[in-house]
mmCIF file of C-alpha atoms and ligand atoms in Angstrom:
data_model
loop_
_atom_site.group_PDB
_atom_site.id
_atom_site.type_symbol
_atom_site.label_atom_id
_atom_site.label_comp_id
_atom_site.label_asym_id
_atom_site.label_seq_id
_atom_site.Cartn_x
_atom_site.Cartn_y
_atom_site.Cartn_z
ATOM 1 C CA MET L 1 184.368 106.741 92.925
ATOM 2 C CA LYS L 2 183.094 105.844 96.357
ATOM 3 C CA LYS L 3 186.587 105.820 97.752
ATOM 4 C CA GLN L 4 187.240 109.265 96.264
ATOM 5 C CA LYS L 5 184.126 110.607 97.901
ATOM 6 C CA PHE L 6 185.283 109.228 101.232
ATOM 7 C CA ILE L 7 188.667 110.892 100.858
ATOM 8 C CA LYS L 8 186.980 114.181 99.991
ATOM 9 C CA LEU L 9 184.786 113.962 103.066
ATOM 10 C CA PHE L 10 187.777 113.037 105.181
ATOM 11 C CA LEU L 11 189.746 116.061 103.964
ATOM 12 C CA LEU L 12 186.753 118.277 104.560
ATOM 13 C CA ALA L 13 186.508 117.007 108.101
ATOM 14 C CA ILE L 14 190.170 117.723 108.738
ATOM 15 C CA LEU L 15 189.596 121.259 107.520
ATOM 16 C CA ILE L 16 186.381 121.847 109.431
ATOM 17 C CA ILE L 17 187.250 120.390 112.842
ATOM 18 C CA PRO L 18 189.837 123.083 113.731
ATOM 19 C CA ILE L 19 187.380 125.776 112.605
ATOM 20 C CA ILE L 20 184.682 124.390 114.870
ATOM 21 C CA SER L 21 187.024 124.165 117.813
ATOM 22 C CA ALA L 22 188.227 127.728 117.169
ATOM 23 C CA CYS L 23 184.624 128.897 117.313
ATOM 24 C CA SER L 24 184.042 127.046 120.538
ATOM 25 C CA SER L 25 186.809 129.102 122.107
ATOM 26 C CA GLU L 26 183.904 131.534 122.571
ATOM 27 C CA THR L 27 182.849 129.323 125.440
ATOM 28 C CA ALA L 28 186.353 129.337 126.918
ATOM 29 C CA PRO L 29 186.931 131.205 130.182
ATOM 30 C CA TYR L 30 188.150 134.805 130.145
ATOM 31 C CA ASN L 31 191.834 134.912 129.255
ATOM 32 C CA SER L 32 193.642 137.917 130.746
ATOM 33 C CA LYS L 33 196.649 137.287 128.491
ATOM 34 C CA GLU L 34 194.646 137.886 125.353
ATOM 35 C CA LYS L 35 192.838 140.959 124.120
ATOM 36 C CA LEU L 36 189.291 141.302 125.327
ATOM 37 C CA GLY L 37 187.613 142.343 122.050
ATOM 38 C CA PRO L 38 187.759 138.999 120.223
ATOM 39 C CA GLN L 39 186.736 137.148 123.400
ATOM 40 C CA VAL L 40 183.334 138.858 123.378
ATOM 41 C CA ASN L 41 183.066 139.512 119.636
ATOM 42 C CA TYR L 42 183.519 143.227 120.423
ATOM 43 C CA THR L 43 180.004 143.148 121.834
ATOM 44 C CA ILE L 44 178.468 144.906 124.827
ATOM 45 C CA THR L 45 175.395 142.975 125.959
ATOM 46 C CA GLY L 46 172.654 145.582 126.343
ATOM 47 C CA ILE L 47 168.987 145.821 127.355
ATOM 48 C CA ASP L 48 165.873 147.303 125.716
ATOM 49 C CA ALA L 49 166.713 149.857 123.039
ATOM 50 C CA GLY L 50 164.544 152.517 124.727
ATOM 51 C CA ALA L 51 166.522 152.552 127.986
ATOM 52 C CA GLY L 52 168.436 155.728 128.749
ATOM 53 C CA GLU L 53 171.485 153.667 129.512
ATOM 54 C CA MET L 54 171.515 152.410 125.922
ATOM 55 C CA SER L 55 171.828 155.902 124.468
ATOM 56 C CA THR L 56 174.393 156.886 127.099
ATOM 57 C CA THR L 57 176.391 153.802 126.084
ATOM 58 C CA GLN L 58 176.262 154.876 122.429
ATOM 59 C CA THR L 59 177.765 158.183 123.577
ATOM 60 C CA ALA L 60 180.430 156.287 125.523
ATOM 61 C CA ILE L 61 181.295 154.247 122.420
ATOM 62 C CA LYS L 62 181.917 157.537 120.592
ATOM 63 C CA LYS L 63 183.739 159.345 123.399
ATOM 64 C CA TYR L 64 186.076 156.437 124.146
ATOM 65 C CA HIS L 65 186.592 155.736 120.418
ATOM 66 C CA LEU L 66 185.407 152.163 120.730
ATOM 67 C CA GLY L 67 183.415 152.045 117.496
ATOM 68 C CA GLY L 68 184.518 152.217 113.857
ATOM 69 C CA SER L 69 187.758 150.371 113.259
ATOM 70 C CA ASN L 70 187.852 149.437 116.951
ATOM 71 C CA LYS L 71 184.744 147.374 116.185
ATOM 72 C CA TRP L 72 182.878 147.623 119.511
ATOM 73 C CA GLN L 73 179.105 147.583 119.283
ATOM 74 C CA LEU L 74 176.143 147.596 121.614
ATOM 75 C CA GLN L 75 173.733 144.683 121.306
ATOM 76 C CA PRO L 76 170.167 145.565 122.331
ATOM 77 C CA SER L 77 168.033 142.853 123.965
ATOM 78 C CA SER L 78 165.987 142.961 127.178
ATOM 79 C CA THR L 79 166.765 142.920 130.876
ATOM 80 C CA SER L 80 165.898 139.238 131.175
ATOM 81 C CA ALA L 81 167.929 138.239 128.091
ATOM 82 C CA MET L 82 170.885 140.265 129.370
ATOM 83 C CA THR L 83 170.785 138.753 132.851
ATOM 84 C CA SER L 84 170.453 135.213 131.501
ATOM 85 C CA THR L 85 173.449 135.768 129.170
ATOM 86 C CA LEU L 86 175.326 137.113 132.185
ATOM 87 C CA ASP L 87 174.338 134.092 134.262
ATOM 88 C CA LYS L 88 175.683 131.669 131.647
ATOM 89 C CA ALA L 89 178.910 133.599 131.141
ATOM 90 C CA TYR L 90 179.448 133.937 134.891
ATOM 91 C CA LYS L 91 179.032 130.207 135.525
ATOM 92 C CA ASN L 92 181.684 129.453 132.888
ATOM 93 C CA LYS L 93 183.913 132.375 133.946
ATOM 94 C CA GLN L 94 183.694 133.753 130.418
ATOM 95 C CA ALA L 95 184.300 137.333 129.383
ATOM 96 C CA ILE L 96 181.217 139.537 129.179
ATOM 97 C CA VAL L 97 180.517 143.278 129.203
ATOM 98 C CA ILE L 98 177.002 144.365 130.205
ATOM 99 C CA THR L 99 174.957 147.510 130.668
ATOM 100 C CA GLY L 100 174.633 147.385 134.466
ATOM 101 C CA TRP L 101 172.819 149.477 137.034
ATOM 102 C CA GLN L 102 172.341 149.682 140.741
ATOM 103 C CA PRO L 103 170.196 148.978 142.680
ATOM 104 C CA HIS L 104 169.839 145.605 140.996
ATOM 105 C CA TRP L 105 170.012 142.033 142.270
ATOM 106 C CA MET L 106 172.776 141.263 139.734
ATOM 107 C CA PHE L 107 175.219 143.053 142.037
ATOM 108 C CA LYS L 108 174.117 140.884 144.957
ATOM 109 C CA LYS L 109 174.087 137.604 143.055
ATOM 110 C CA TYR L 110 177.345 138.044 141.116
ATOM 111 C CA LYS L 111 180.645 139.757 141.826
ATOM 112 C CA LEU L 112 180.585 142.589 139.317
ATOM 113 C CA LYS L 113 182.404 145.888 138.986
ATOM 114 C CA PHE L 114 181.451 149.073 137.156
ATOM 115 C CA LEU L 115 184.094 150.215 134.684
ATOM 116 C CA LYS L 116 185.836 153.495 135.539
ATOM 117 C CA ASP L 117 184.514 156.338 133.470
ATOM 118 C CA PRO L 118 187.253 159.037 133.441
ATOM 119 C CA LYS L 119 185.330 161.093 130.857
ATOM 120 C CA ASN L 120 182.271 161.025 133.125
ATOM 121 C CA VAL L 121 179.900 160.026 130.320
ATOM 122 C CA TYR L 122 177.406 158.354 132.686
ATOM 123 C CA GLY L 123 177.597 161.006 135.413
ATOM 124 C CA LYS L 124 178.398 160.192 139.030
ATOM 125 C CA ALA L 125 175.274 159.252 140.959
ATOM 126 C CA GLU L 126 171.682 159.060 139.815
ATOM 127 C CA HIS L 127 168.494 159.425 141.778
ATOM 128 C CA ILE L 128 165.059 158.091 140.921
ATOM 129 C CA SER L 129 162.274 160.661 140.918
ATOM 130 C CA THR L 130 158.545 160.407 141.350
ATOM 131 C CA ILE L 131 156.705 162.217 138.562
ATOM 132 C CA VAL L 132 152.970 162.904 138.825
ATOM 133 C CA ARG L 133 150.405 164.419 136.508
ATOM 134 C CA LYS L 134 149.318 167.993 136.905
ATOM 135 C CA GLY L 135 146.150 168.284 138.961
ATOM 136 C CA LEU L 136 146.702 165.101 140.986
ATOM 137 C CA LYS L 137 147.168 167.094 144.183
ATOM 138 C CA LYS L 138 143.721 168.601 143.796
ATOM 139 C CA ASP L 139 141.966 165.447 142.569
ATOM 140 C CA SER L 140 143.561 162.895 144.937
ATOM 141 C CA PRO L 141 145.344 164.686 147.762
ATOM 142 C CA GLY L 142 145.878 161.468 149.741
ATOM 143 C CA ALA L 143 147.487 159.557 146.887
ATOM 144 C CA TYR L 144 149.543 162.639 146.053
ATOM 145 C CA LYS L 145 150.803 162.825 149.622
ATOM 146 C CA ILE L 146 151.774 159.143 149.703
ATOM 147 C CA LEU L 147 153.625 159.474 146.393
ATOM 148 C CA ASP L 148 155.334 162.598 147.706
ATOM 149 C CA GLN L 149 156.406 160.866 150.935
ATOM 150 C CA PHE L 150 157.566 157.681 149.184
ATOM 151 C CA HIS L 151 161.293 157.394 149.798
ATOM 152 C CA TRP L 152 163.496 154.338 150.334
ATOM 153 C CA THR L 153 167.080 153.087 150.034
ATOM 154 C CA PRO L 154 168.880 151.085 147.327
ATOM 155 C CA SER L 155 169.206 148.197 149.759
ATOM 156 C CA GLN L 156 165.460 148.159 150.485
ATOM 157 C CA MET L 157 164.709 148.151 146.765
ATOM 158 C CA SER L 158 167.218 145.333 146.228
ATOM 159 C CA ASP L 159 165.485 143.220 148.862
ATOM 160 C CA VAL L 160 162.283 143.249 146.818
ATOM 161 C CA MET L 161 164.170 142.564 143.580
ATOM 162 C CA LEU L 162 165.945 139.563 145.069
ATOM 163 C CA GLU L 163 162.651 138.002 146.156
ATOM 164 C CA VAL L 164 161.225 138.467 142.667
ATOM 165 C CA ASN L 165 164.369 137.004 141.146
ATOM 166 C CA ALA L 166 164.014 134.032 143.480
ATOM 167 C CA GLY L 167 160.616 133.330 141.938
ATOM 168 C CA LYS L 168 158.032 135.285 143.930
ATOM 169 C CA SER L 169 155.448 137.278 142.022
ATOM 170 C CA PRO L 170 156.142 141.035 142.251
ATOM 171 C CA LYS L 171 152.826 141.543 144.035
ATOM 172 C CA THR L 172 153.580 138.929 146.693
ATOM 173 C CA ALA L 173 157.119 140.221 147.153
ATOM 174 C CA ALA L 174 155.735 143.757 147.575
ATOM 175 C CA LYS L 175 153.136 142.656 150.145
ATOM 176 C CA GLN L 176 155.713 140.763 152.183
ATOM 177 C CA TRP L 177 158.173 143.643 152.074
ATOM 178 C CA ILE L 178 155.472 146.041 153.290
ATOM 179 C CA LYS L 179 154.662 143.740 156.217
ATOM 180 C CA LYS L 180 158.312 143.566 157.243
ATOM 181 C CA ASN L 181 158.949 147.311 156.871
ATOM 182 C CA LYS L 182 155.988 148.796 158.646
ATOM 183 C CA LYS L 183 157.959 151.709 160.097
ATOM 184 C CA THR L 184 159.171 152.858 156.690
ATOM 185 C CA VAL L 185 155.737 152.478 155.126
ATOM 186 C CA ASP L 186 154.124 154.382 158.018
ATOM 187 C CA ARG L 187 156.304 157.344 157.111
ATOM 188 C CA TRP L 188 154.968 157.280 153.551
ATOM 189 C CA THR L 189 151.342 157.200 154.639
ATOM 190 C CA LYS L 190 151.702 159.629 157.542
ATOM 191 C CA GLY L 191 148.854 162.090 157.703
ATOM 192 C CA VAL L 192 146.817 160.324 155.024
ATOM 193 C CA ASN L 193 143.306 159.073 155.754
ATOM 194 C CA LYS L 194 141.963 155.950 154.149
ATOM 195 C CA ALA L 195 140.362 156.841 150.814
ATOM 196 C CA THR L 196 136.667 156.276 150.456
ATOM 197 C CA GLY L 197 134.744 155.584 147.270
ATOM 198 C CA LYS L 198 137.506 153.561 145.607
ATOM 199 C CA LYS L 199 139.345 156.315 143.823
ATOM 200 C CA SER L 200 141.375 155.020 140.872
ATOM 201 C CA ILE L 201 145.091 155.603 140.493
ATOM 202 C CA LYS L 202 147.077 154.492 137.460
ATOM 203 C CA LEU L 203 150.848 154.087 137.575
ATOM 204 C CA THR L 204 153.015 153.494 134.512
ATOM 205 C CA TYR L 205 156.524 152.039 134.496
ATOM 206 C CA VAL L 206 159.109 150.252 132.376
ATOM 207 C CA ALA L 207 159.579 146.553 133.121
ATOM 208 C CA TRP L 208 163.114 146.906 134.459
ATOM 209 C CA ASP L 209 163.628 144.834 137.620
ATOM 210 C CA SER L 210 164.171 147.950 139.722
ATOM 211 C CA GLU L 211 160.957 149.569 138.501
ATOM 212 C CA ILE L 212 158.934 146.359 138.811
ATOM 213 C CA ALA L 213 159.932 146.404 142.492
ATOM 214 C CA SER L 214 159.218 150.076 143.233
ATOM 215 C CA THR L 215 155.966 150.234 141.268
ATOM 216 C CA ASN L 216 154.537 147.116 142.901
ATOM 217 C CA VAL L 217 155.458 148.310 146.374
ATOM 218 C CA ILE L 218 153.960 151.793 146.061
ATOM 219 C CA ALA L 219 150.882 150.396 144.262
ATOM 220 C CA GLN L 220 150.270 148.045 147.178
ATOM 221 C CA VAL L 221 150.761 150.829 149.726
ATOM 222 C CA LEU L 222 148.132 152.892 147.878
ATOM 223 C CA ARG L 223 145.777 149.875 147.731
ATOM 224 C CA ASP L 224 146.148 149.380 151.468
ATOM 225 C CA LYS L 225 145.014 153.001 151.854
ATOM 226 C CA GLY L 226 141.835 152.329 149.891
ATOM 227 C CA TYR L 227 142.844 153.236 146.351
ATOM 228 C CA ASN L 228 141.958 151.198 143.306
ATOM 229 C CA VAL L 229 145.396 150.976 141.683
ATOM 230 C CA THR L 230 146.315 149.699 138.241
ATOM 231 C CA ILE L 231 149.872 149.479 137.004
ATOM 232 C CA GLN L 232 150.902 149.257 133.367
ATOM 233 C CA SER L 233 154.317 148.662 131.855
ATOM 234 C CA MET L 234 155.437 150.304 128.624
ATOM 235 C CA GLU L 235 158.492 151.890 127.003
ATOM 236 C CA MET L 236 160.126 154.880 128.665
ATOM 237 C CA GLN L 237 158.859 157.524 126.244
ATOM 238 C CA PRO L 238 155.177 156.489 126.580
ATOM 239 C CA VAL L 239 155.621 156.425 130.364
ATOM 240 C CA TRP L 240 156.480 160.138 130.337
ATOM 241 C CA ALA L 241 153.824 160.875 127.734
ATOM 242 C CA SER L 242 151.164 159.062 129.771
ATOM 243 C CA VAL L 243 151.789 161.279 132.816
ATOM 244 C CA ALA L 244 152.098 164.421 130.687
ATOM 245 C CA THR L 245 148.760 163.774 128.928
ATOM 246 C CA LYS L 246 147.111 162.692 132.217
ATOM 247 C CA ALA L 247 146.392 159.215 130.827
ATOM 248 C CA ALA L 248 148.277 158.034 133.936
ATOM 249 C CA ASP L 249 148.553 159.593 137.380
ATOM 250 C CA ALA L 250 152.188 158.933 138.201
ATOM 251 C CA THR L 251 155.413 157.037 137.634
ATOM 252 C CA VAL L 252 158.106 156.290 140.211
ATOM 253 C CA SER L 253 160.702 155.375 137.572
ATOM 254 C CA ALA L 254 162.409 158.576 136.432
ATOM 255 C CA TRP L 255 166.168 158.023 136.574
ATOM 256 C CA LEU L 256 167.853 161.460 136.690
ATOM 257 C CA PRO L 257 169.759 163.647 136.113
ATOM 258 C CA LYS L 258 171.295 161.697 133.221
ATOM 259 C CA THR L 259 169.475 158.511 132.288
ATOM 260 C CA SER L 260 166.075 160.053 131.504
ATOM 261 C CA ALA L 261 167.451 163.536 130.783
ATOM 262 C CA LYS L 262 166.002 163.644 127.289
ATOM 263 C CA PHE L 263 162.456 162.880 128.448
ATOM 264 C CA TYR L 264 162.774 165.225 131.398
ATOM 265 C CA ALA L 265 163.712 168.055 129.049
ATOM 266 C CA ASP L 266 160.771 167.253 126.761
ATOM 267 C CA TYR L 267 158.101 166.858 129.438
ATOM 268 C CA LYS L 268 159.137 168.775 132.539
ATOM 269 C CA ASN L 269 156.654 171.585 131.945
ATOM 270 C CA GLN L 270 153.731 169.185 131.527
ATOM 271 C CA VAL L 271 154.272 167.129 134.702
ATOM 272 C CA GLU L 272 155.037 167.675 138.378
ATOM 273 C CA ASP L 273 158.353 166.416 139.741
ATOM 274 C CA LEU L 274 158.009 165.310 143.373
ATOM 275 C CA GLY L 275 161.745 164.763 143.745
ATOM 276 C CA ALA L 276 163.764 161.686 144.611
ATOM 277 C CA ASN L 277 162.229 158.500 145.954
ATOM 278 C CA LEU L 278 165.703 156.913 146.008
ATOM 279 C CA GLU L 279 169.232 158.307 146.066
ATOM 280 C CA GLY L 280 172.546 156.646 145.306
ATOM 281 C CA ALA L 281 171.620 154.840 142.099
ATOM 282 C CA LYS L 282 174.221 154.224 139.431
ATOM 283 C CA VAL L 283 174.365 153.340 135.750
ATOM 284 C CA GLY L 284 177.241 152.126 133.584
ATOM 285 C CA LEU L 285 179.014 149.250 131.889
ATOM 286 C CA ALA L 286 179.997 146.432 134.218
ATOM 287 C CA VAL L 287 182.065 143.239 134.045
ATOM 288 C CA PRO L 288 182.608 140.308 136.437
ATOM 289 C CA THR L 289 185.485 140.892 138.864
ATOM 290 C CA TYR L 290 187.329 137.849 137.488
ATOM 291 C CA MET L 291 188.068 139.997 134.410
ATOM 292 C CA THR L 292 191.064 141.325 136.321
ATOM 293 C CA LYS L 293 192.597 143.418 133.539
ATOM 294 C CA ILE L 294 189.421 145.257 132.586
ATOM 295 C CA ASN L 295 188.775 148.206 134.884
ATOM 296 C CA SER L 296 188.028 151.186 132.687
ATOM 297 C CA TYR L 297 186.293 152.065 129.434
ATOM 298 C CA ASN L 298 189.726 152.569 127.900
ATOM 299 C CA ASP L 299 190.612 148.942 128.702
ATOM 300 C CA LEU L 300 187.913 147.689 126.331
ATOM 301 C CA LYS L 301 190.001 148.604 123.331
ATOM 302 C CA ASN L 302 193.476 148.578 124.882
ATOM 303 C CA LYS L 303 193.532 145.366 126.904
HETATM 304 N N1 LIG X 1 167.902 151.361 133.706
HETATM 305 C C1 LIG X 1 167.208 151.004 134.920
HETATM 306 C C2 LIG X 1 167.052 152.410 133.130
HETATM 307 C C3 LIG X 1 166.653 153.200 134.275
HETATM 308 C C4 LIG X 1 166.434 152.145 135.293
HETATM 309 C C5 LIG X 1 169.230 151.844 134.065
HETATM 310 C C6 LIG X 1 167.947 150.203 132.868
HETATM 311 C C7 LIG X 1 167.528 153.165 131.900
HETATM 312 O O1 LIG X 1 168.621 152.889 131.399
HETATM 313 O O2 LIG X 1 166.817 154.024 131.369
#
């Protein structure tokens, strides 16, 4: 009896070991000679479900016929979960497809490439707009003017993001950046007197790395000009609603014309758009450059 049991276990082991090692091929490096789909379980590693990029990616899945029998799906998570999955994959040279955007430190830390988008689902370039509540100009002309004059470059925004990624608190990183970039900041505060009487300003944002950077920097600039500034992170839809209902004074995180298009259409008559605070942003699926065969959305199902 005992012997029989041993033989059974032995046979089971012989059966199971190859299965386990087949599964662990998921940790194998990217193999350009094999199809990509099975190497990533047909999965695009995404971010928070409320991000504009997530809905644009759902459109891309339809337009490039990646879904259905082609099995591709978008996995929602969060920015930090996505970047830590990317970090692990990158270290092991594994295949991975992510929802990327620029400016972001991921493009400085890793060698990544955006996939070519011949159907132009994601649009070409994005800008980030500053959106303020109606009446702010009258109630807080100084803060309004600073928000209106706030304008920087993708590389300046990335500098702040990199410091935060390296472990600094967003507030410290913002303060240090402001010190080092006095000329730029002077342009934003030009013609604005220091506020008296501690006027309050509330900014809302989504906790994406790019928006953590911009919101902390502009909040600190306003504080240095005498404003009592609070910042609050939330989902994208409540961010727009907060400015529209005047629960908040402003947000500097409106990615347009595509990424936040839906919210812009819903709220544009209830808010004031102060125009771009940053140009040359970009959104789309990205892969590490070592995935040599994967260069376009069509390659996801074909290669
Ligand atoms: N993002 C970063 C946002 C805008 C900023 C690309 C993750 C989005 O998809 O809505």
